[in-house]
Short mmCIF file of C-alpha atoms in Angstrom, two decimals:
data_model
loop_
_atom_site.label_atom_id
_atom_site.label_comp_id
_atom_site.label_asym_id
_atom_site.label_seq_id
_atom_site.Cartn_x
_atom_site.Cartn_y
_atom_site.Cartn_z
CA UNK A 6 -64.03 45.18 -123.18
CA UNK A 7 -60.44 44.31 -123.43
CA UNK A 8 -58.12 46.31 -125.48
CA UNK A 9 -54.17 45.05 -126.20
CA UNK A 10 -52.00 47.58 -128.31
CA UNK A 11 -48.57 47.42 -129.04
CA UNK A 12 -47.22 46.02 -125.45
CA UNK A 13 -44.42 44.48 -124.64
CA UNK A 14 -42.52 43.32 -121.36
CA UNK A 15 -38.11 43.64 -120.84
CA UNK A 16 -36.58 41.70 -118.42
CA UNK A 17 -32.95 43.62 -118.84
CA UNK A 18 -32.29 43.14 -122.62
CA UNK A 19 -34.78 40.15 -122.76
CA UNK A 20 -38.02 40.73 -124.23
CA UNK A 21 -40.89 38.13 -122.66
CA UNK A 22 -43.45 39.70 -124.58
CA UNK A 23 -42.90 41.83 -128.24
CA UNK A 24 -45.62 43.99 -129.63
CA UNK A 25 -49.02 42.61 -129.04
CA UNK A 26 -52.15 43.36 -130.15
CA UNK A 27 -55.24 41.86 -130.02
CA UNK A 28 -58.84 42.67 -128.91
CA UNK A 29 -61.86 40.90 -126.25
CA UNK A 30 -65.74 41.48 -127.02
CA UNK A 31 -68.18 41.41 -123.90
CA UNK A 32 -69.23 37.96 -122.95
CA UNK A 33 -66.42 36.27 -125.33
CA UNK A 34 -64.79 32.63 -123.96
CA UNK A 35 -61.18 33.23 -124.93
CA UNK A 36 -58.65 30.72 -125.29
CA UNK A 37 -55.12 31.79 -124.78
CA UNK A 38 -52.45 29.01 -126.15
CA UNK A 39 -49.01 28.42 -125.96
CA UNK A 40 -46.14 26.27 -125.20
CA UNK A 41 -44.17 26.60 -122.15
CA UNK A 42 -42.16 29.50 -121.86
CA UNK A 43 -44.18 31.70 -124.92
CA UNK A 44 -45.59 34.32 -122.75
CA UNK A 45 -49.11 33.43 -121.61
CA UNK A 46 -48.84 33.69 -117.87
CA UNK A 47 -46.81 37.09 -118.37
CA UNK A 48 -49.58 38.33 -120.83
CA UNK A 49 -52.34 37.65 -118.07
CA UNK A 50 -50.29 39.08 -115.47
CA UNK A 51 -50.08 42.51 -116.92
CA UNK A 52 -54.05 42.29 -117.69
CA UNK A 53 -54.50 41.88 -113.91
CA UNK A 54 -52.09 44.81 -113.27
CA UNK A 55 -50.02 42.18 -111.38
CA UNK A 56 -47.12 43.60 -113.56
CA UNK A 57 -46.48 46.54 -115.73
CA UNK A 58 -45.88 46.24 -119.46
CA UNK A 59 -42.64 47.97 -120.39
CA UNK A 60 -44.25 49.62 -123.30
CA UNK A 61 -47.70 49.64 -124.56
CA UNK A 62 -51.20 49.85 -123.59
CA UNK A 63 -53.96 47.74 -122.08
CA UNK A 64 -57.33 49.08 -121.68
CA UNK A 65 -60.15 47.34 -119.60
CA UNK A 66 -63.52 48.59 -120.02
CA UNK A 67 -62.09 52.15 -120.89
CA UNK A 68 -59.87 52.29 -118.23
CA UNK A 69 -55.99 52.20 -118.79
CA UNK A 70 -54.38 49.53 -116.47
CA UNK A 71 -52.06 52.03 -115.43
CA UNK A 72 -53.82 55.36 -114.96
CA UNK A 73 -56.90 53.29 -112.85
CA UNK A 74 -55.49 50.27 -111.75
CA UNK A 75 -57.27 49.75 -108.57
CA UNK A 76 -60.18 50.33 -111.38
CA UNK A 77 -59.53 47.63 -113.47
CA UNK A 78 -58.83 45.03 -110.53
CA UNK A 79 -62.21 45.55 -108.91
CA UNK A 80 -63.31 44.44 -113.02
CA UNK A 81 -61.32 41.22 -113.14
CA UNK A 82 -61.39 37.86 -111.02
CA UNK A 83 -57.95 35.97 -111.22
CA UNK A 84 -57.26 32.54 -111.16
CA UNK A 85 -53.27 31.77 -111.12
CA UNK A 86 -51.73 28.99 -111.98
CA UNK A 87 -50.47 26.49 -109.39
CA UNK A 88 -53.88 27.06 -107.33
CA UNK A 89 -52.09 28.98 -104.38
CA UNK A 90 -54.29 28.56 -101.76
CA UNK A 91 -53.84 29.43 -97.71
CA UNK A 92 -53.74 25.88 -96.59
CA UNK A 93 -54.72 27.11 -92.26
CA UNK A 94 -57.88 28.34 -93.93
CA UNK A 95 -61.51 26.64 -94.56
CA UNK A 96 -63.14 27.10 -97.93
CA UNK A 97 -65.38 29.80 -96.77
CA UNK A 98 -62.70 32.03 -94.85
CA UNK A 99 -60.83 31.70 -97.98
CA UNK A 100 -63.41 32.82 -100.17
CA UNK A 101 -64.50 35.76 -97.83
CA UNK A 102 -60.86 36.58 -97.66
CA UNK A 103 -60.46 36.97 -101.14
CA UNK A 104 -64.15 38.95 -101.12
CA UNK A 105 -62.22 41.76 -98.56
CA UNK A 106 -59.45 41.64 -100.72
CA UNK A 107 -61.87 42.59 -103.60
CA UNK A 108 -63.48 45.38 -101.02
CA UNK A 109 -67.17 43.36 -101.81
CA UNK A 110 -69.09 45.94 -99.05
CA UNK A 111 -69.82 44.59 -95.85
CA UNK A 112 -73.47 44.49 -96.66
CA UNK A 113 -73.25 42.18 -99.93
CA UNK A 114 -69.93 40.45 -98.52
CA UNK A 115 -72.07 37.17 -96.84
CA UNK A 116 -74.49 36.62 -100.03
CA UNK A 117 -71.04 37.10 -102.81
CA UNK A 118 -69.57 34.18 -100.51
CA UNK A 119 -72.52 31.77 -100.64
CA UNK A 120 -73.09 32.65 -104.62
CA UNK A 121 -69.43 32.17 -105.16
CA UNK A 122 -69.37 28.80 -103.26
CA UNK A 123 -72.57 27.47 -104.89
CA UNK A 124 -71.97 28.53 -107.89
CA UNK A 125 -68.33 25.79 -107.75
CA UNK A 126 -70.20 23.16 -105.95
CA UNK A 127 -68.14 23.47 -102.85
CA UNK A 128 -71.30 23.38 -100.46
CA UNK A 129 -70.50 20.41 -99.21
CA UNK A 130 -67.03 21.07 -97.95
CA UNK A 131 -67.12 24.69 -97.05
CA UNK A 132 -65.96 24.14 -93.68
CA UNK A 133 -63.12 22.03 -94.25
CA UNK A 134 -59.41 23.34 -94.49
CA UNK A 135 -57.99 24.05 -97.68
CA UNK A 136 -55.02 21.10 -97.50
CA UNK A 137 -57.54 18.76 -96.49
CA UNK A 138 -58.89 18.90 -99.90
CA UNK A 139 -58.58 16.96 -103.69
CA UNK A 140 -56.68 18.47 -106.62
CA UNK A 141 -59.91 18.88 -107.98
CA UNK A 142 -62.14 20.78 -105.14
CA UNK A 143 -58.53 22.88 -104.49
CA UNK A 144 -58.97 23.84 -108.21
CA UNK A 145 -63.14 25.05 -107.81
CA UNK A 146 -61.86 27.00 -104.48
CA UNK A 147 -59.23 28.99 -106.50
CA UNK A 148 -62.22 29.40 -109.16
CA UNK A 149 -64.50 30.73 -105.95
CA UNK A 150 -61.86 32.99 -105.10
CA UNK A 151 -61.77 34.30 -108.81
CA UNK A 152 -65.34 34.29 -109.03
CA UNK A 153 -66.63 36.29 -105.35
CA UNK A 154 -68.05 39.94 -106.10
CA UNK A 155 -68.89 38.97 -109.54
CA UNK A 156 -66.75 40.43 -111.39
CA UNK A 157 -67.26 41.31 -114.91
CA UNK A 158 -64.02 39.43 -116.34
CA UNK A 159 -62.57 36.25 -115.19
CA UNK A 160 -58.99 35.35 -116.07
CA UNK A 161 -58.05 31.51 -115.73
CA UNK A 162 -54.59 30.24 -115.51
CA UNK A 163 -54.39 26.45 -116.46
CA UNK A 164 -58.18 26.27 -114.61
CA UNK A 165 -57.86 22.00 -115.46
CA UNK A 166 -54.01 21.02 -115.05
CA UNK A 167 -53.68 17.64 -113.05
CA UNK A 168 -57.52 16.80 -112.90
CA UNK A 169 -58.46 13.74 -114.05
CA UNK A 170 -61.09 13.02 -116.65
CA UNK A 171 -64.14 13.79 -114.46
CA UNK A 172 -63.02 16.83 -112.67
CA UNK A 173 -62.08 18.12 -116.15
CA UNK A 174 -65.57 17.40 -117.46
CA UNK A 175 -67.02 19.00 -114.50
CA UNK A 176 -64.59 22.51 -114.55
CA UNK A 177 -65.42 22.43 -118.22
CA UNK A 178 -69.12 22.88 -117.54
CA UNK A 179 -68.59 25.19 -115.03
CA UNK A 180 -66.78 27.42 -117.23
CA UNK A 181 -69.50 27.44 -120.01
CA UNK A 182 -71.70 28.57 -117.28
CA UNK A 183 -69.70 32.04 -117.09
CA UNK A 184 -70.48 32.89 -119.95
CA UNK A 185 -73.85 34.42 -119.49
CA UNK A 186 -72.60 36.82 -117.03
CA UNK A 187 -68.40 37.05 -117.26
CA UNK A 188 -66.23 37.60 -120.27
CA UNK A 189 -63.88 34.78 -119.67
CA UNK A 190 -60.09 34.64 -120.74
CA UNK A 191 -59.02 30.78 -120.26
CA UNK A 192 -54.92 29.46 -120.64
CA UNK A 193 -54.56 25.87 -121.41
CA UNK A 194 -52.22 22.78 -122.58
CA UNK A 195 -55.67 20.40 -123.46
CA UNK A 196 -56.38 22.09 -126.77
CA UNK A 197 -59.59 19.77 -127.28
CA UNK A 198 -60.64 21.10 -124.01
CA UNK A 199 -60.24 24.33 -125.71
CA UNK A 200 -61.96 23.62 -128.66
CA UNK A 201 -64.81 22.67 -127.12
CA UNK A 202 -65.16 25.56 -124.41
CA UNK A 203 -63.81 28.89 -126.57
CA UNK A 204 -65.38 30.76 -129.24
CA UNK A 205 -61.62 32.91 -130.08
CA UNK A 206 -58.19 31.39 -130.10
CA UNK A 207 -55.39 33.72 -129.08
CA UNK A 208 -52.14 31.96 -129.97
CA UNK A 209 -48.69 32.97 -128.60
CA UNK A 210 -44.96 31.83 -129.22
CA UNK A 211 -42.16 33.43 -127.88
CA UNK A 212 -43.44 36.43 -126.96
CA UNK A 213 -45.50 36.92 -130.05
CA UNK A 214 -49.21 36.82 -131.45
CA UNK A 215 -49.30 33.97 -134.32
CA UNK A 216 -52.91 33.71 -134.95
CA UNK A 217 -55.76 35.20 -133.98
CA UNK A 218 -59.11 33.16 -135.17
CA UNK A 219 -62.51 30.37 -133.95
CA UNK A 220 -60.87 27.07 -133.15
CA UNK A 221 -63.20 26.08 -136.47
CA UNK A 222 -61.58 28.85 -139.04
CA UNK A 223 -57.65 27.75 -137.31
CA UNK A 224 -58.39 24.12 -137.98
CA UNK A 225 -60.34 24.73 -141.60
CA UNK A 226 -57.23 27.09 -142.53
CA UNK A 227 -54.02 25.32 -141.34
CA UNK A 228 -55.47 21.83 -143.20
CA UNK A 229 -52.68 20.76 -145.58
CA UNK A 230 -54.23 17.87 -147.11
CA UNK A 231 -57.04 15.75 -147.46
CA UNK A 232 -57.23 11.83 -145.80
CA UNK A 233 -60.04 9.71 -145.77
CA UNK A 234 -60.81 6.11 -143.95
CA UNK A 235 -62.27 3.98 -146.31
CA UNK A 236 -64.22 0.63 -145.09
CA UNK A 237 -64.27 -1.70 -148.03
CA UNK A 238 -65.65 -5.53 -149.35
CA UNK A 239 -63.10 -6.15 -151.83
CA UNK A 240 -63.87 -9.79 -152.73
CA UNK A 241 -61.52 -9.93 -155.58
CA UNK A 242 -58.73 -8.00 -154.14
CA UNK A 243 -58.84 -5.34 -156.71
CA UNK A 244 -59.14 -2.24 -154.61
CA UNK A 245 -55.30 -1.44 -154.46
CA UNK A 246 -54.72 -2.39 -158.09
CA UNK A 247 -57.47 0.09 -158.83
CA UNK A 248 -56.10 3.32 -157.16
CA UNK A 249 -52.47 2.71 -156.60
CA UNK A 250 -51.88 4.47 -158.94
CA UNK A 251 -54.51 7.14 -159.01
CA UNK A 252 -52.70 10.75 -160.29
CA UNK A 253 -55.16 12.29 -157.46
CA UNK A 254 -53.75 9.89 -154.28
CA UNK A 255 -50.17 10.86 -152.93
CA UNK A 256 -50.36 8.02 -150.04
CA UNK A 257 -52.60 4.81 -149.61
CA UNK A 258 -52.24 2.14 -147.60
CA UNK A 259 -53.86 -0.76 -145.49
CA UNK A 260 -55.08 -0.06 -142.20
CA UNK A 261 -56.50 -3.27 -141.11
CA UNK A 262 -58.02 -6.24 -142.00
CA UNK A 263 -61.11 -7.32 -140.15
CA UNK A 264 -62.46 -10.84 -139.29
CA UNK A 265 -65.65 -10.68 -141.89
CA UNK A 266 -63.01 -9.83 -144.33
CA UNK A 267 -63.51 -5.94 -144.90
CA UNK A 268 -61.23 -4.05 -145.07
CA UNK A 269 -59.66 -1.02 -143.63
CA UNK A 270 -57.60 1.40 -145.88
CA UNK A 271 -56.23 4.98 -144.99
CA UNK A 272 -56.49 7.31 -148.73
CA UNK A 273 -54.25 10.55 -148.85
CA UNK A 274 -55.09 12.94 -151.51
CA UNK A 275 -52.10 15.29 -153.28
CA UNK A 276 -51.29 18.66 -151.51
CA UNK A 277 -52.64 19.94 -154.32
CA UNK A 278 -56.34 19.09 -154.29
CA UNK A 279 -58.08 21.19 -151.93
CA UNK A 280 -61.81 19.83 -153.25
CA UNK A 281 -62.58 16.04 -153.39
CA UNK A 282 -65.58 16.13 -154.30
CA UNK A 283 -64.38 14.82 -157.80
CA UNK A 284 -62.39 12.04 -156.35
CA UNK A 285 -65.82 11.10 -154.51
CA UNK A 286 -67.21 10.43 -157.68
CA UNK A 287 -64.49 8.73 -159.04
CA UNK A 288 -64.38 6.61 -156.17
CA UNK A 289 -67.91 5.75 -156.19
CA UNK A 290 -67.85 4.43 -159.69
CA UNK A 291 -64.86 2.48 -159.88
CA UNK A 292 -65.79 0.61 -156.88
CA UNK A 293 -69.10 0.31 -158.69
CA UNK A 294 -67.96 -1.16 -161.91
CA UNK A 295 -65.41 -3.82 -159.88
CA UNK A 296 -67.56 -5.20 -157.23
CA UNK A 297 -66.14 -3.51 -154.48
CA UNK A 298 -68.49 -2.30 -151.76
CA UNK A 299 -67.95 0.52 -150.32
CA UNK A 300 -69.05 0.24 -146.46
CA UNK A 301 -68.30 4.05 -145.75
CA UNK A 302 -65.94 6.69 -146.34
CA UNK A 303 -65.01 9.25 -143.74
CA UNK A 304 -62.97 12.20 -143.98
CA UNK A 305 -60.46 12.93 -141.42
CA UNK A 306 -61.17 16.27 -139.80
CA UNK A 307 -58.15 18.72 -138.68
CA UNK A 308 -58.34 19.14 -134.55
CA UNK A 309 -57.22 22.34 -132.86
CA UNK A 310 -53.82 20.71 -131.76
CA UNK A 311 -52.78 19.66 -135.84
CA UNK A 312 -53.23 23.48 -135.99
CA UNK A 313 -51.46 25.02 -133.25
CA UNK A 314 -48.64 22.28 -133.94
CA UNK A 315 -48.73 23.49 -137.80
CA UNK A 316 -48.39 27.24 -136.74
CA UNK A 317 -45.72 26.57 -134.60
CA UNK A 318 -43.32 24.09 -136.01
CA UNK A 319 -42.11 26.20 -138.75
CA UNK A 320 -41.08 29.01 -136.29
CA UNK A 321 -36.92 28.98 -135.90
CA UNK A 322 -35.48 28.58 -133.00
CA UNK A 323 -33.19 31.23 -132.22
CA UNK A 324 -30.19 31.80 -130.15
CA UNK A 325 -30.40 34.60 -127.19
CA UNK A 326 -27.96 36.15 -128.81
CA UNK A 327 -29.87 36.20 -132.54
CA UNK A 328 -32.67 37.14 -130.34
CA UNK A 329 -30.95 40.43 -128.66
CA UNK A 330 -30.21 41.24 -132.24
CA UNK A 331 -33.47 41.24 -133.31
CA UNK A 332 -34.95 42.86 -130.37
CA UNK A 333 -32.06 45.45 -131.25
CA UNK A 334 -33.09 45.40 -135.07
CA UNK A 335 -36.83 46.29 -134.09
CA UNK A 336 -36.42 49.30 -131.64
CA UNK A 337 -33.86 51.05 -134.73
CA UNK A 338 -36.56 50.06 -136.39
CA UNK A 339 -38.92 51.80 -134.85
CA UNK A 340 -37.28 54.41 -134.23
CA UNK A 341 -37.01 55.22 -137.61
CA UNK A 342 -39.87 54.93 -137.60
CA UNK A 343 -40.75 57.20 -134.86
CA UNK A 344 -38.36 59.79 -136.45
CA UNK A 345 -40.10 59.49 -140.21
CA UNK A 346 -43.97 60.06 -138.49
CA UNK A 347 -42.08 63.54 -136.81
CA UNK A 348 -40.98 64.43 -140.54
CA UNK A 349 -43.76 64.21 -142.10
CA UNK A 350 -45.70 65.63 -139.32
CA UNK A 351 -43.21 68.52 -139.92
CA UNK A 352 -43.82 68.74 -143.50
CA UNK A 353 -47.44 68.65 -143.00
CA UNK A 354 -46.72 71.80 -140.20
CA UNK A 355 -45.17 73.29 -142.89
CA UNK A 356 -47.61 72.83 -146.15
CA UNK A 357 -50.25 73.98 -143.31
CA UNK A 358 -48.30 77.42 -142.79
CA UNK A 359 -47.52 78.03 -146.05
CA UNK A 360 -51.23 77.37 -147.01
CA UNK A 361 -52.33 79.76 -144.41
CA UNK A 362 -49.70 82.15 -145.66
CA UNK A 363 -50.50 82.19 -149.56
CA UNK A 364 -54.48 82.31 -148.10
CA UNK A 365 -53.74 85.74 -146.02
CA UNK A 366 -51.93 87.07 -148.89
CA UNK A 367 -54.68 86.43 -151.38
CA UNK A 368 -56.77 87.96 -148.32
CA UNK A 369 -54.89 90.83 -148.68
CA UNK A 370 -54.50 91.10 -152.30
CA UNK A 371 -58.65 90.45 -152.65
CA UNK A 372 -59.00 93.55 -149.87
CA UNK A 373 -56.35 95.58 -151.51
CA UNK A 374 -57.88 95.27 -155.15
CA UNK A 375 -61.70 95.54 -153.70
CA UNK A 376 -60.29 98.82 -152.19
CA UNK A 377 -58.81 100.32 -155.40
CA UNK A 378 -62.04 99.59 -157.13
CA UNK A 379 -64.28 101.28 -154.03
CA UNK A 380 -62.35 104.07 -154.53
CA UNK A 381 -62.49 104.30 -158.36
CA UNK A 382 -66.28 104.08 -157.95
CA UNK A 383 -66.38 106.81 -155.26
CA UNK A 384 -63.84 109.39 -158.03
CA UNK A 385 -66.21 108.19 -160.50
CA UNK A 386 -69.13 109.03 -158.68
CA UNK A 387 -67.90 112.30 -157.52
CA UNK A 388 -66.77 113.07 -161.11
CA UNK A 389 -70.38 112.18 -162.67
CA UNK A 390 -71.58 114.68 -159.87
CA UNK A 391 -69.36 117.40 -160.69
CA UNK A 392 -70.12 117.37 -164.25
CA UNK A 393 -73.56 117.20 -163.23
CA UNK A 394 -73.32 120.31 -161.07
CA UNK A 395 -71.17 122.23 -163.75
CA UNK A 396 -74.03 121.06 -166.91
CA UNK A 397 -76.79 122.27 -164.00
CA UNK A 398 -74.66 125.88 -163.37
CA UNK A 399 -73.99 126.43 -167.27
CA UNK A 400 -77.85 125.68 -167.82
CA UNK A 401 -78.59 128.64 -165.01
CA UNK A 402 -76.01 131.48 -166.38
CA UNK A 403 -77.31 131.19 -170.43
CA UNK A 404 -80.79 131.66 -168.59
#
């Protein structure tokens, strides 16, 4: 459906965006994550055609956003950030404003306005202005406005900033909805929210792809060690004794103690153990043999937002000046590059007319020798019929 390659976006020597690739299947709930300043909202621009990418390519359903851009708008429902709304309108002039804006045909325009208002619960206030309304019902009118002539790819800027926990909960569901009918692209700062709603995770920082992956496979894969929370009846106040100093534990240490006197301790395994399942067992029969009962042991899982922290904290931070050099660095780069595909695109030209060269003179040669031997057979033939005719003319005189 959605096809990224190799764009980036200047701004004078400044690039916003550098190089970016990545791919969106049909019916796919994308999250798009970044910090502030990384490149989202200028990514999602240039899918919308809002703005051009200085270099690159992005195809939308196999149209190029610059060769068919009226094309690929009539595909895509946008939802900006900020929820810009026209505050002198009602809900339902806004929403069959934004349906002539998408040309929806007269015929179809009044039943895409009530489908796009059901379908964000704004029934009840359709006929009240825009500023008279909450955060939240200003947030499902932008969605409307997205959503009218049902198009084919939605594109959601921060769709849940400032909403409080119900409204989120209720945009949340909404969104899950689209996904029957709407390949959805979603940009947010509440990675659980993402987590829960997306089945991809684009990831972005300055200006660059960092990981492309399911929310499950970037948690599972960033994990750098293993903890557990272990509830414990340690009568005899041996547990610590016991696995202080345990060659497998890099970190242990009381959580809390509780009023029926159980205990509360937080276990960190060595980076270097990636399975526990032996520790488990050791665990289990130490605590055994010492009259400690074990009231449950749970591991701590990595979230979405350990990983995106984990992928990003070890980036540098660079100067705009170290930046500018880089930027410099990768178009000689490229170049280079650029001039070292014409080379051997050259050389190829070459071996190709040389090839066909030696082939026409072996042509030749092969016609040249079949030739000679034609006409060796043809002197032969002629001189096995003269002899003939002389042995035929000698027979006749000595009669």
């Amino acid at each position: 459906m959605i096809e990224v390659k190799n764009v980036s976006k200047k701004y004078g020597d400044f690039y916003a965006i550098r190089n970016i690739n990545f791919n969106i299947k049909d019916g796919e709930i994308v999250g798009f994550l970044g910090r502030n300043g990384a490149g989202k909202t200028t990514t999602m621009n240039m899918l919308t055609g809002f703005i051009e990418p200085t270099c690159g390519q992005i195809i939308v359903n196999g149209y190029d956003v610059d060769i068919k851009p009226k094309k690929v708008k009539g595909l895509i429902g946008y939802m900006p950030e900020g929820v810009p709304l026209y505050s002198d309108l009602t809900v339902k002039e806004f929403v069959s404003y934004m349906a002539d804006l998408k040309l929806v045909p007269h015929k179809k325009k009044k039943e895409a306005v009530e489908k796009a208002i059901m379908q964000t619960g704004l029934d009840k206030v359709r006929n009240r202005l825009t500023r008279n309304l909450s955060r939240g019902f200003k947030q499902r009118v932008s969605m409307a406005g997205a959503l009218v002539g049902d198009p084919e790819i939605l594109i959601l800027d921060e769709p849940t900033v400032g909403l409080d926990p119900k409204q989120v909960k209720e945009i949340r569901e909404l969104i899950k909805s689209f996904k029957k009918n709407h390949t959805v692209i979603l940009s947010s700062h509440i990675l659980s929210e993402v987590s829960q709603i997306c089945e991809k995770v684009i990831i972005i920082d300055k200006g660059e792809i960092i990981a492309i992956d399911t929310p499950e496979n970037l948690e599972k894969n960033t994990e750098t060690h293993l903890v557990f929370t272990i509830n414990i009846e340690d009568a005899e106040n041996q547990f610590e004794k016991l696995f202080k100093n345990d060659d497998s534990i890099k970190e242990l240490k009381l959580i809390k103690e509780n009023d029926d006197q159980t205990k509360v301790y937080q276990i960190e395994l060595k980076d270097n153990i990636t399975d526990d399942t032996e520790f488990r067992k050791k665990f289990a029969i130490r605590c055994a043999e010492n009259n400690i009962l074990n009231l449950g042991m749970k591991k701590e899982e990595n979230s979405l937002e350990d990983a995106f922290i984990k992928l990003i904290e070890d980036r540098p931070e660079y100067s705009h000046e170290e930046i500018k050099k880089m930027q410099y660095q990768k178009e000689l780069d490229d170049l280079r590059k650029e001039i070292d595909e014409k080379k051997e695109l050259k050389e190829q030209k070459k071996e190709q007319r040389e090839k066909l060269k030696q082939e026409k003179k072996e042509e030749k040669e092969n016609s040249k020798n079949e030739n000679e031997n034609s006409e060796k057979e043809i002197s032969k033939e002629k001189k096995d019929l003269q002899n003939k005719n002389n042995k035929d003319n000698s027979k006749g005189g000595n009669k």
